[in-house]
C-alpha positions as a printed Julia matrix, in Angstrom:
45×3 Matrix{Float64}:
 373.81  129.25   58.78
 377.24  128.82   60.33
 377.87  125.85   62.54
 379.02  128.08   65.4
 375.59  129.7    65.44
 373.74  126.38   65.51
 375.75  124.91   68.4
 374.5   125.66   71.87
 376.88  127.41   74.18
 377.51  125.64   77.49
 379.01  128.09   79.94
 378.69  127.12   83.56
 380.81  127.12   86.67
 381.46  124.06   88.79
 382.2   124.24   92.47
 385.44  122.68   93.69
 383.44  119.76   95.11
 381.75  119.19   91.72
 385.14  119.16   90.01
 386.51  116.61   92.48
 383.39  114.46   92.11
 383.61  114.51   88.31
 387.31  113.6    88.42
 386.61  110.73   90.84
 383.83  109.33   88.68
 386.1   109.55   85.64
 388.88  107.63   87.39
 386.51  104.92   88.65
 385.02  104.47   85.16
 388.47  104.24   83.57
 389.57  101.59   86.07
 386.33   99.63   85.67
 386.76   99.65   81.9
 390.41   98.56   82.02
 390.23   95.65   84.46
 388.11   92.52   84.33
 387.3    92.43   88.05
 388.08   95.8    89.67
 387.91   96.1    93.46
 387.18   99.2    95.52
 388.45   99.12   99.1
 386.56  101.24  101.6
 387.02  101.95  105.27
 384.13  103.75  106.87
 386.0   104.26  110.12
């Protein structure tokens, strides 16, 4: 059996908000992995 037939196909659409969320999580994980003591500043105002 060919490998292409055994692999599952993952076709799905992400909303714009899902894309932004995924990109944000990726950036935060990259920063956390690169620095010893990362800091996230937040202003809830």
